[in-house]
Coordinates of C-alpha atoms in Angstrom, one line a residue:
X1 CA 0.0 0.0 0.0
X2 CA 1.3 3.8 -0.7
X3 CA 1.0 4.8 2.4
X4 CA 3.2 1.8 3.8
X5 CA 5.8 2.0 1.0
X6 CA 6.4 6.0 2.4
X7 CA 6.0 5.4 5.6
X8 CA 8.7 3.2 5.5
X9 CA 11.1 4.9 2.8
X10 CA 10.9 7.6 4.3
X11 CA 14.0 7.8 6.3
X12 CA 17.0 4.9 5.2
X13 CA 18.3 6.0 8.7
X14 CA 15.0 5.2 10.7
X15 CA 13.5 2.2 8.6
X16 CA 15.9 -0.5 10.2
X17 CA 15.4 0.7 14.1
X18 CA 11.5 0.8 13.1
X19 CA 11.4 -3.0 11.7
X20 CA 13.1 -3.9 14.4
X21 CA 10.9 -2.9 17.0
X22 CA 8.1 -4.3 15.0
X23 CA 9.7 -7.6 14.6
X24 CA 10.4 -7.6 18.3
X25 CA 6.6 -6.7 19.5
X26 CA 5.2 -9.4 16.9
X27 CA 7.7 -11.9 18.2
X28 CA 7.3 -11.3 21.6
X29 CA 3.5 -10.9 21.1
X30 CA 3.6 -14.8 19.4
X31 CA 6.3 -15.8 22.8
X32 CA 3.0 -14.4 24.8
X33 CA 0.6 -16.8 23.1
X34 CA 2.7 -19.8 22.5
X35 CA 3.8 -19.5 26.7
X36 CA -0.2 -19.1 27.5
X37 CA -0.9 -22.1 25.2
X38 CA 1.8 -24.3 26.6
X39 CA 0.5 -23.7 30.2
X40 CA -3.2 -24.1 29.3
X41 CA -2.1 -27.5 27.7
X42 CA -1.0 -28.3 31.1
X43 CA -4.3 -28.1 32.2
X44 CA -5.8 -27.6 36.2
X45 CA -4.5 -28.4 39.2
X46 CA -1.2 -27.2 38.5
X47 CA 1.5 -25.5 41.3
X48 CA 2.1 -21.8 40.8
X49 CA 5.0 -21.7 38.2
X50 CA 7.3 -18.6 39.7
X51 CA 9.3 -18.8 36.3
X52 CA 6.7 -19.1 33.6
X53 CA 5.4 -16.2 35.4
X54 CA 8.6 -14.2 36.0
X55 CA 9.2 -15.0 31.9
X56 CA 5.1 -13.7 31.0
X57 CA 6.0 -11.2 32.9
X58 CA 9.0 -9.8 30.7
X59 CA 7.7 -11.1 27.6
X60 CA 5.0 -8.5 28.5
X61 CA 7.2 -5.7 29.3
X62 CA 9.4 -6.0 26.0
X63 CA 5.5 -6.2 24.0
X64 CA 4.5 -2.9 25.9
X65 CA 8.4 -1.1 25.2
X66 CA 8.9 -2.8 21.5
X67 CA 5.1 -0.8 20.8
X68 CA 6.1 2.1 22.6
X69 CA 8.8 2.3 20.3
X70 CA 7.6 1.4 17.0
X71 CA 4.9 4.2 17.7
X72 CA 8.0 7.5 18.7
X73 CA 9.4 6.0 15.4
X74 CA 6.6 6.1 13.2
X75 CA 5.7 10.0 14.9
X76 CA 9.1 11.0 14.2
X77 CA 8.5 9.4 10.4
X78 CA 5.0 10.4 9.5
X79 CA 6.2 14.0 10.5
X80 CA 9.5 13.6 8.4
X81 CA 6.9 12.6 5.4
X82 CA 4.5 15.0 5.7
X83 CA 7.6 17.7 5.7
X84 CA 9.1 15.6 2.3
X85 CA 5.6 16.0 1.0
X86 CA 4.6 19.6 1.9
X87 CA 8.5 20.3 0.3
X88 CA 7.6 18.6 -2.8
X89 CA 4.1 20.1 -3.6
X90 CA 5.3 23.6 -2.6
X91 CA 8.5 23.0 -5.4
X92 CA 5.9 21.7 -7.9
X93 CA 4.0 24.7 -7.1
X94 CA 6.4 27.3 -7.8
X95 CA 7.2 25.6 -11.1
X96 CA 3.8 25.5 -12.4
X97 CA 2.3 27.8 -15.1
X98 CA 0.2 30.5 -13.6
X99 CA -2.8 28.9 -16.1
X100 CA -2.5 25.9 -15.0
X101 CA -2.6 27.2 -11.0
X102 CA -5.4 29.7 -12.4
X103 CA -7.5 26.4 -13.6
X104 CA -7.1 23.9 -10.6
X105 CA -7.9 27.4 -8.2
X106 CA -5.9 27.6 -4.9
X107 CA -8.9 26.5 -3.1
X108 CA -8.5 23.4 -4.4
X109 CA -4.9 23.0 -4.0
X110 CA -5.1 24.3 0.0
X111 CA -7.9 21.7 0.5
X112 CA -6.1 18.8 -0.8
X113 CA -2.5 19.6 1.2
X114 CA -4.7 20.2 4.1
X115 CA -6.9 16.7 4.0
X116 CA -3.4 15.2 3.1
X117 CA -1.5 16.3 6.1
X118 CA -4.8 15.6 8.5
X119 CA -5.7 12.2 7.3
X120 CA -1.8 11.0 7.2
X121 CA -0.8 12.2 10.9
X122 CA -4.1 10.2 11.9
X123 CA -3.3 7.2 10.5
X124 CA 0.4 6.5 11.5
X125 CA -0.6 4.6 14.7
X126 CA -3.2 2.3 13.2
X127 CA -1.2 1.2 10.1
X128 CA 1.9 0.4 12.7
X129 CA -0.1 -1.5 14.4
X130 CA -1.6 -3.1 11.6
X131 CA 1.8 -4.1 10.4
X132 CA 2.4 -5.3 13.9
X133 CA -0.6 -7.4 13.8
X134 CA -0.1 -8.9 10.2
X135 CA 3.7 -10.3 11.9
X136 CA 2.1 -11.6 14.7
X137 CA -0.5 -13.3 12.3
X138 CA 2.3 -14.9 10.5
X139 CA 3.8 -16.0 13.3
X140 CA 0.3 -18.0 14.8
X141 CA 0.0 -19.1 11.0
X142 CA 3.6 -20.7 11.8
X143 CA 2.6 -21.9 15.2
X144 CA -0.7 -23.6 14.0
X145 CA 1.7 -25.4 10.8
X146 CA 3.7 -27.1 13.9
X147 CA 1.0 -27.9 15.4
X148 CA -1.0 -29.2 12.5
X149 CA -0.1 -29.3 9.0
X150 CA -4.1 -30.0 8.1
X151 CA -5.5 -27.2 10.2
X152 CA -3.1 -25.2 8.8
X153 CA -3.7 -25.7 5.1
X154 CA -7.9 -25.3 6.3
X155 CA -7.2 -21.9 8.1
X156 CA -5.2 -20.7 5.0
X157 CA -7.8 -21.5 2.4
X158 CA -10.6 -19.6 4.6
X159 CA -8.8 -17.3 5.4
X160 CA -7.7 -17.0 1.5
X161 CA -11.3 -17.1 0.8
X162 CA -12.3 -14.2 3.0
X163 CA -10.1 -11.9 2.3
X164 CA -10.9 -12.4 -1.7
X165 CA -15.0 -11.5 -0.4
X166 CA -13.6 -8.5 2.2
X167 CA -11.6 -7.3 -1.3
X168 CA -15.1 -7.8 -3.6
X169 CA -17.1 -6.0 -1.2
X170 CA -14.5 -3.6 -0.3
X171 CA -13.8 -1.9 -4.0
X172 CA -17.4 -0.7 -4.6
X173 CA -17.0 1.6 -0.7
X174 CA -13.5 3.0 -1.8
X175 CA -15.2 3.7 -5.4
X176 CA -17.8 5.5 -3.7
X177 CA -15.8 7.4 -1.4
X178 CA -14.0 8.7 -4.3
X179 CA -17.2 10.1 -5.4
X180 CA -17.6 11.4 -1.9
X181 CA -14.7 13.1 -1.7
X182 CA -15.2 14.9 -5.3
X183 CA -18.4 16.0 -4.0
X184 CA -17.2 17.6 -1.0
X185 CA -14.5 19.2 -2.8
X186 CA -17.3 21.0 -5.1
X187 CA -19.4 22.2 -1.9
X188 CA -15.7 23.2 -0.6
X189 CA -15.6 25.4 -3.9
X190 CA -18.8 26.6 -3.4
X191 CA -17.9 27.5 0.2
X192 CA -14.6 29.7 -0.9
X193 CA -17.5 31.2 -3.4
X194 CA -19.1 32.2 -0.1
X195 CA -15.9 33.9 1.3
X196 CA -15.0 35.6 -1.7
X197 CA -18.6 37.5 -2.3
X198 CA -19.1 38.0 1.7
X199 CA -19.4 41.8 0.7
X200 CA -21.4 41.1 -2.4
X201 CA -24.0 38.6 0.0
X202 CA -24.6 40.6 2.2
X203 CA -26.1 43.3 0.3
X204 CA -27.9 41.3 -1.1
X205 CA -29.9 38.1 1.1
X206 CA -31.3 36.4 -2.0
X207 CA -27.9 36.0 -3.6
X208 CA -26.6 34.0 -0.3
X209 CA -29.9 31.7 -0.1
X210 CA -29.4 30.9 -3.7
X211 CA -26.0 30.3 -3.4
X212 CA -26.2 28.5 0.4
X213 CA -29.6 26.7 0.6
X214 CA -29.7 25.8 -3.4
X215 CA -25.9 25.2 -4.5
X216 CA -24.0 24.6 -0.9
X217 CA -27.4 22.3 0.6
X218 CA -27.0 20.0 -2.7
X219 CA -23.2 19.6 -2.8
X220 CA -23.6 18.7 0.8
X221 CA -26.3 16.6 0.4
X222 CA -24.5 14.5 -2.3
X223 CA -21.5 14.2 -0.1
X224 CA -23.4 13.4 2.7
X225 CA -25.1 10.5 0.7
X226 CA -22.2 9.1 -1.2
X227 CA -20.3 8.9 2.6
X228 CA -23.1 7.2 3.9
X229 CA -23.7 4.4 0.6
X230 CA -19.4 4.3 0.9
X231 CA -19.9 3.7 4.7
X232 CA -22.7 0.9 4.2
X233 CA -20.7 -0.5 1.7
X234 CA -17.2 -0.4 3.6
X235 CA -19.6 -2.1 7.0
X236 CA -20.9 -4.8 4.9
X237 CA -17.3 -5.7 3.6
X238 CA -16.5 -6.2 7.3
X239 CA -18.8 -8.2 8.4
X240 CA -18.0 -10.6 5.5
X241 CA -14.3 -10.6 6.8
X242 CA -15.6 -10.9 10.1
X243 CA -17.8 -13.6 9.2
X244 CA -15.1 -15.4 7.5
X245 CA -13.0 -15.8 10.6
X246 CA -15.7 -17.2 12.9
X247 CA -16.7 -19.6 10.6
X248 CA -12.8 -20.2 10.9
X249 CA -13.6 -20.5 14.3
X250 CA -16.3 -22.6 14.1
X251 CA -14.2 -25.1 11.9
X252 CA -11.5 -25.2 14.1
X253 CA -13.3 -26.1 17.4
X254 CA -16.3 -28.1 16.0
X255 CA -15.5 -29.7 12.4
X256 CA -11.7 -30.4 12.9
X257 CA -10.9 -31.5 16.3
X258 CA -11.3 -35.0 15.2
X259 CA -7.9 -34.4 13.1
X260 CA -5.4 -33.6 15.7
X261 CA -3.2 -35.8 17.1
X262 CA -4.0 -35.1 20.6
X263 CA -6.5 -33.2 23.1
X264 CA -3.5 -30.8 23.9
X265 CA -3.0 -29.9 20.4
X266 CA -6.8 -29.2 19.6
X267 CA -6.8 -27.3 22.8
X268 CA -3.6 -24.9 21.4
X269 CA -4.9 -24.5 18.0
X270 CA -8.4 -23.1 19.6
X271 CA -6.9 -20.6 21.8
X272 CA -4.4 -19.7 18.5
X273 CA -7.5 -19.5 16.9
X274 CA -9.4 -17.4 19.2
X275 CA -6.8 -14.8 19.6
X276 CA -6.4 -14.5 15.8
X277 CA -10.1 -12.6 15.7
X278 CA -9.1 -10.1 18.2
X279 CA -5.6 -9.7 15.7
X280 CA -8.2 -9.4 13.1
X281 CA -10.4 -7.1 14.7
X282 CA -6.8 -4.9 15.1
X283 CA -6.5 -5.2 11.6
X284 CA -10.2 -4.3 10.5
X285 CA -9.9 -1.1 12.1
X286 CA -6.5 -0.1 10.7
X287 CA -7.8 -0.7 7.3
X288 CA -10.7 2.0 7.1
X289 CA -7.5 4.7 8.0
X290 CA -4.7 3.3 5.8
X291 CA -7.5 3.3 2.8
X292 CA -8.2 7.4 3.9
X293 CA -4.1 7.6 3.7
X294 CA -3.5 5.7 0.3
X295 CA -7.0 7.8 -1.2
X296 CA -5.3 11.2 -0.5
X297 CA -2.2 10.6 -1.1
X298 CA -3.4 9.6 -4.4
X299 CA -5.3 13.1 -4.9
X300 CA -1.7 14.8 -3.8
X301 CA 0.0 13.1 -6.7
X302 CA -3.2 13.6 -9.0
X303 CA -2.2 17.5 -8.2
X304 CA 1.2 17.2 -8.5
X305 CA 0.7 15.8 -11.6
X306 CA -1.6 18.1 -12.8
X307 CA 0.6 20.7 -12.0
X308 CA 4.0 19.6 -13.0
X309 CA 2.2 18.7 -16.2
X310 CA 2.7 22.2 -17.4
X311 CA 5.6 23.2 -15.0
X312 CA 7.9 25.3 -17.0
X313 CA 11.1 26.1 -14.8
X314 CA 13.6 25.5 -11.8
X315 CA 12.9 27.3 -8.4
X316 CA 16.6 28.5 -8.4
X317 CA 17.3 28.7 -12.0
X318 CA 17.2 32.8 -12.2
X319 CA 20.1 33.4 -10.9
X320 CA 21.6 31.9 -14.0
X321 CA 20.6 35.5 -15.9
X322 CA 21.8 39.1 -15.1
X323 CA 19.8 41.5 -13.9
X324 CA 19.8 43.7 -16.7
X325 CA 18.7 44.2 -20.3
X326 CA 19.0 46.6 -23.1
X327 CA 15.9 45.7 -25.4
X328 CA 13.1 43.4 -24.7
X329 CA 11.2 42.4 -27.7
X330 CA 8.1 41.1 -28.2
X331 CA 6.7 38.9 -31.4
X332 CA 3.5 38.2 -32.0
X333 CA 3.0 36.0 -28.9
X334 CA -0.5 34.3 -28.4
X335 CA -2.0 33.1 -24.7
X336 CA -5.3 31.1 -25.7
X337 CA -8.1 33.7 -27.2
X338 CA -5.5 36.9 -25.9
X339 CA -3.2 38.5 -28.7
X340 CA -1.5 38.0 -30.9
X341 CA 1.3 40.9 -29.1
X342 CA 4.2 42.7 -30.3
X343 CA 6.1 45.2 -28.0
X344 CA 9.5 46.0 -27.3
X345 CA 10.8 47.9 -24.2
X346 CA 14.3 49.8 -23.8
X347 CA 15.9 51.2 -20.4
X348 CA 14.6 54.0 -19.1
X349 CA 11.1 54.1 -20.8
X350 CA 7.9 54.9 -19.8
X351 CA 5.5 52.5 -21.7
X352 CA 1.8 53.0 -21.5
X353 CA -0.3 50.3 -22.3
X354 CA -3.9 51.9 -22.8
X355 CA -7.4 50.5 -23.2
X356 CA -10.9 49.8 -21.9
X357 CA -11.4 46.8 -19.1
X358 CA -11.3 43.4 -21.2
X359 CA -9.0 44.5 -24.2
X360 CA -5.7 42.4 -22.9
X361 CA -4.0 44.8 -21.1
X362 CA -3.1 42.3 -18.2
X363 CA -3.1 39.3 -20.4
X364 CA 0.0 41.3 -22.2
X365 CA 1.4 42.1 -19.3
X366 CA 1.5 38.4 -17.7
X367 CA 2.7 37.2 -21.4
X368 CA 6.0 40.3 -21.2
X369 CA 7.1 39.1 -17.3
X370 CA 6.6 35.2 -18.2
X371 CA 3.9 34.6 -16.0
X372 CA 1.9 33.3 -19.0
X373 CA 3.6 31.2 -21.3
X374 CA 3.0 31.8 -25.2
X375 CA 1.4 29.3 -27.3
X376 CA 2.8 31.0 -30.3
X377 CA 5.2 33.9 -31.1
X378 CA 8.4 34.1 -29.2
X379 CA 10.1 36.0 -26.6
X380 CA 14.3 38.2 -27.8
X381 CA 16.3 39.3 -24.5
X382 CA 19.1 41.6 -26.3
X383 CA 18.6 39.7 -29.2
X384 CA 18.3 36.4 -27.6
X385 CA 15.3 33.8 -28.0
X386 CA 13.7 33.5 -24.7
X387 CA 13.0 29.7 -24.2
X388 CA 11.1 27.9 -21.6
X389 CA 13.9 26.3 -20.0
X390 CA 14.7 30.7 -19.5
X391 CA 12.2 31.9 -17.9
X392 CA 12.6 31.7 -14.6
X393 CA 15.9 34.1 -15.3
X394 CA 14.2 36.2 -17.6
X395 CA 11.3 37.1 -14.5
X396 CA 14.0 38.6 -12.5
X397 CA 14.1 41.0 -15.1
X398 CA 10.3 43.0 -13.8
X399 CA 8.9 43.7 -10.3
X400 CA 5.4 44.5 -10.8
X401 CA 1.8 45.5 -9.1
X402 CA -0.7 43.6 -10.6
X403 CA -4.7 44.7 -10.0
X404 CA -4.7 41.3 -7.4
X405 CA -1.3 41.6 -6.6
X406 CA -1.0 39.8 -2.9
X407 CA 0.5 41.6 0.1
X408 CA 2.6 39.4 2.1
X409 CA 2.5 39.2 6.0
X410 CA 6.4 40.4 5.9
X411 CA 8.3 41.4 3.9
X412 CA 9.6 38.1 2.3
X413 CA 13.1 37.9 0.4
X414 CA 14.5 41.7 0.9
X415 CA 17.9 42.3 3.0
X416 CA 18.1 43.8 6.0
X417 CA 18.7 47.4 4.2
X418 CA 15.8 47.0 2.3
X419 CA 13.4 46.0 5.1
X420 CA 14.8 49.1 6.9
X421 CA 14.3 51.1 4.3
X422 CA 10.3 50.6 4.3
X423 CA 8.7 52.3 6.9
X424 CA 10.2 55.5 4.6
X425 CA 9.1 54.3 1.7
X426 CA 5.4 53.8 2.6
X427 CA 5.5 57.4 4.1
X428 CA 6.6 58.9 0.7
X429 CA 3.4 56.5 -0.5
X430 CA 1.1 58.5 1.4
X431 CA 0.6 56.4 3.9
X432 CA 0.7 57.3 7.6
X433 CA 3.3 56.8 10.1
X434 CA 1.9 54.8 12.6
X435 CA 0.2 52.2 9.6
X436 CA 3.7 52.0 8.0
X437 CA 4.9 50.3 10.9
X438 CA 2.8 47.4 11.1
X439 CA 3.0 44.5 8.9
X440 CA 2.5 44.8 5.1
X441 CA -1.2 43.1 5.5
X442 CA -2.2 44.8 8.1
X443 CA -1.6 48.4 6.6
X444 CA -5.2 48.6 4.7
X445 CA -6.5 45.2 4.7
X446 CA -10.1 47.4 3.4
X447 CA -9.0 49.3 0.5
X448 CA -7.5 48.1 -2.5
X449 CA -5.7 51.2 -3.4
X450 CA -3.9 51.7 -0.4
X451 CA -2.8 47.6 -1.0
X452 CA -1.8 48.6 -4.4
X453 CA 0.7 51.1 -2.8
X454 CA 1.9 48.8 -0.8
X455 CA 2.6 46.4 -3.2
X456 CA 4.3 49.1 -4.8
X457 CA 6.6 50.0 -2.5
X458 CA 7.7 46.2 -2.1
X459 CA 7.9 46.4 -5.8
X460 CA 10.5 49.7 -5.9
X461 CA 12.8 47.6 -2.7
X462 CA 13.2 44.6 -5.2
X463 CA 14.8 47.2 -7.5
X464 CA 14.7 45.0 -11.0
X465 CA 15.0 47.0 -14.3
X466 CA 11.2 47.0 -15.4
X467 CA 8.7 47.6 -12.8
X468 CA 5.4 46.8 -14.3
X469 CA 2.0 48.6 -12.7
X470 CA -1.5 47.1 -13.8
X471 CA -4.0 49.8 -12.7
X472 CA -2.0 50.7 -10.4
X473 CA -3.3 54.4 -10.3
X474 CA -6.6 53.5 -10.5
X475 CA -8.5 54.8 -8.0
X476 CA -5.5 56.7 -6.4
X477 CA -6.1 60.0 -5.1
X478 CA -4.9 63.4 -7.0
X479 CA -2.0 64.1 -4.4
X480 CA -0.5 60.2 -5.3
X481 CA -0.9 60.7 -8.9
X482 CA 0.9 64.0 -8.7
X483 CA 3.6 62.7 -6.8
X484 CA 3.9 59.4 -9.3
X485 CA 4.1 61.9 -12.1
X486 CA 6.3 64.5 -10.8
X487 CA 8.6 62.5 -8.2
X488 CA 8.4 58.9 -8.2
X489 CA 8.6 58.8 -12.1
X490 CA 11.6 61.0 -12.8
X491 CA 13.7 58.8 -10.2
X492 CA 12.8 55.7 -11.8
X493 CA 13.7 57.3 -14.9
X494 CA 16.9 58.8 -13.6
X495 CA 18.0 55.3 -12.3
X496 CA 17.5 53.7 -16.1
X497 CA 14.5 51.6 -15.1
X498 CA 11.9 50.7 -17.8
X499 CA 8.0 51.6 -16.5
X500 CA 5.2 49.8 -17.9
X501 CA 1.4 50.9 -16.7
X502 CA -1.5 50.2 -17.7
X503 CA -4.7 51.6 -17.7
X504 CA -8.2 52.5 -18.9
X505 CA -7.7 55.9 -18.4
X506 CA -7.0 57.4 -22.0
X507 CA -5.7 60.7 -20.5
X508 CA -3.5 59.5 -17.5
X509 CA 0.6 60.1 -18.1
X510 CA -0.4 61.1 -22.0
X511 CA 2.5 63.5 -22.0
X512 CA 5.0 61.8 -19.8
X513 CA 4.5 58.6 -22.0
X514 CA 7.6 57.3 -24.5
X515 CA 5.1 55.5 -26.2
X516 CA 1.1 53.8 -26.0
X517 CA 0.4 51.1 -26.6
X518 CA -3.5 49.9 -27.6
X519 CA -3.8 45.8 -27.5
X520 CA -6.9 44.2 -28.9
X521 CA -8.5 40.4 -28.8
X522 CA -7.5 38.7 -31.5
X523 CA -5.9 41.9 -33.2
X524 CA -2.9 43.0 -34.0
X525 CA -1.5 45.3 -31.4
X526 CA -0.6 48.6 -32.4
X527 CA 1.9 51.2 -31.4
X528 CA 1.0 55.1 -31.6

């Protein structure tokens, strides 16, 4: 099972100490039985045996220690996964195409690192002791051959049989709690609807009982449902398995007594027997978990794959590039229905990219930093073809301020100069002292331009050679836009960096502006 094999790969270091101390509790588990059995056999009347007892006794100790251990170890490596695995998804994240994140949504991917990392630190315990219980099993199994070859070769062909019915009944529940799970992961969507359009709800009550008591009540009425069928189905699987082993039971004591060669073996085999269903009953409720573990760890690697399917770079690979550029050119590059685009950008310019809400503007803009990658046209740095296996080099080339540009908590990735150099910076933003000392997201969590300015100022500390602003000005109050035009641009201008904004406004910057530029669906872009 998945789970199992990573669990147990997980750490070369760790996997022999862990098998260890799960061979010892199964073998001292089987010393247990096989020590109870012999003095059963012995029957009544018997003196008090100091050293059988003294030998129970530590037998019992090394099960309770060799468990205890098995379980720190399997902490210590479920953690150690979970870290491999968070590592992993976050890599394949960063590698992705921003499309490809855009269509799976980060709802989704949140939900399915979160389920992963619940549902796997729950079921380390229960698949240890499930492996635990599966050696002592073998061991009994071994014990009962000794003991009788024919009641051996019986218990193995019912047992056989019963696990082939558990299996039968068992794939129709883990079918349906696939479906389950898909279901809940639309009312999840639904729910992140819910979030995002708080402001837009509560204006407005009929939108939210449309959304809630229509859409939400049927997505969680499906799930609801398909995790009940799934949980019927999963009960009557176990009650064949458990089925199966009291008729193994029931063979033993009543149909095969007859074969043994004595009253002391039939007597050995029944308690063996007996003690088996409470090793299966160990084992039945370990399986429901290490199913939950193997079924999300499958969605994690459906997501990985669907998002290393289009991954397009190496996390570290931009420090392969300088920093620096002396014509960026843009041919006739095409992202789905947006462009086809041409543009090309030299040091120092100020680039206006101008047009109504819907024309391309930030479609262009995500195809010039690499955020998008073309389907067709190309991409010349200084005369050199961009490539794929480029791009993460060629982004180091912008800092921009997109329209949903995110603020961090902190300011990630800038030095110690740049971080103190902040607080300044958002005062020459406009914003007030005692706001540009808290933490980015905190400054104006309410109002998207002040975000914007923000994002703006983390943008001028990363100090790249083409800062790109998407409607950044929009909504922006006189007193900023003056001091953009007449202070912030000049200094950008003065220090060789390339500016390109853009907006719907067909008056804003006209004079300041090096060039327009006017994209259009599906048409040719022109330059004025």
């Amino acid at each position: 099972m998945r789970f199992l094999q990573l669990l147990l790969g997980s750490d070369a270091r760790l996997r022999p100490r862990l098998i260890a101390w799960m061979l010892a509790a199964s073998l001292s588990t089987m010393a247990a039985i096989a020590l109870i059995s012999e003095m059963v056999g012995q029957g009544a009347g018997q003196p008090v045996r100091l050293q059988q007892l003294g030998l129970f006794l530590f037998i019992s100790a090394l099960i309770v220690f060799s468990q205890y251990s098995a379980l720190n170890l399997t902490t210590e490596l479920v953690e150690r996964t979970l870290d491999r695995l968070q590592g992993e998804l976050a890599g394949v994240f960063r590698r992705a195409d921003l499309a490809a994140v855009e269509r799976i949504g980060t709802a989704r991917i949140y939900g399915v690192l979160s389920r992963t990392t619940t549902v796997l630190g729950e079921a380390g315990a229960p698949a240890i002791h499930g492996l635990i219980t599966g050696g002592v099993m073998i061991c009994l199994g071994a014990y009962v051959l000794y003991l009788s070859p024919f009641a051996f070769i019986v218990m193995v062909m019912l047992a056989v049989g019963t696990v082939y019915l558990f299996r039968h009944y068992m794939r129709p529940a883990e079918d349906e709690q696939q479906r389950a799970r898909e279901a809940e992961q639309r009312y999840m969507e639904l729910f992140v609807q819910l979030l995002d359009g708080f402001k837009e709800i509560k204006l407005n009550w009929r939108r939210g009982d449309d959304l809630q008591r229509g859409f939400m009540a049927a997505a969680n009425a499906e799930t609801r449902r398909r995790k009940h069928d799934a949980m019927k189905r999963a009960n009557r699987a176990y009650s064949v398995g458990f089925a199966g082993f009291y008729l193994l039971l029931a063979t033993v004591v009543f149909a095969l007594p007859q074969y043994f060669s004595s009253h002391e073996s039939a007597t050995k085999i029944t308690y063996v027997t007996i003690f088996l269903l409470a090793t299966v009953n160990v084992l039945m409720r370990a399986l429901p978990m290490l199913a939950r573990a193997n079924a999300a760890l499958g969605e994690l690697d459906r997501l990985e794959d669907q998002l290393a399917a289009e991954g397009v770079d190496a996390v570290d690979a931009e420090h392969a590039w300088p920093r620096r550029f002396d014509e960026l050119r843009l041919h006739g590059i095409v992202h789905g229905d947006e462009g086809p685009f041409d543009l090309d950008l030299r040091p120092g310019e100020l680039v206006v990219v101008r047009g109504p809400n819907g024309s391309g503007k930030t479609a262009l803009l995500r195809l010039l930093t690499g955020l998008y990658v073309s389907t067709h046209g190309h991409v010349e740095w200084d005369g050199r073809r961009v490539e794929v296996a480029d791009l993460p080099g060629y982004r180091a080339l912008f800092a921009a301020v997109f329209e949903d540009s995110h603020v961090f908590d902190r300011p990630y990735g800038l030095d110690d100069d740049a971080r103190a150099r902040l607080p300044g910076l958002l005062r020459e933003l406009g914003i007030d002292e005692a706001a540009s000392q808290r933490p980015p997201h905190q400054i104006a969590p309410a109002s998207s331009a002040l975000r914007r300015r923000v994002a703006l100022a983390m943008a001028l500390l990363d100090a790249r050679p083409v800062l790109i602003l998407d409607d950044t000005l929009a909504g922006q109050d006189a007193g900023f836009v003056a001091y953009f035009r007449d202070h912030l641009l000049p200094a950008l201008r003065a220090r060789n960096v390339c500016v390109v904004i853009a907006t719907a406004d067909d008056t804003l910057l006209r004079d300041e502006a090096d060039r327009e530029v006017r994209p259009g669906r599906q048409l040719p872009l022109t330059i004025e």
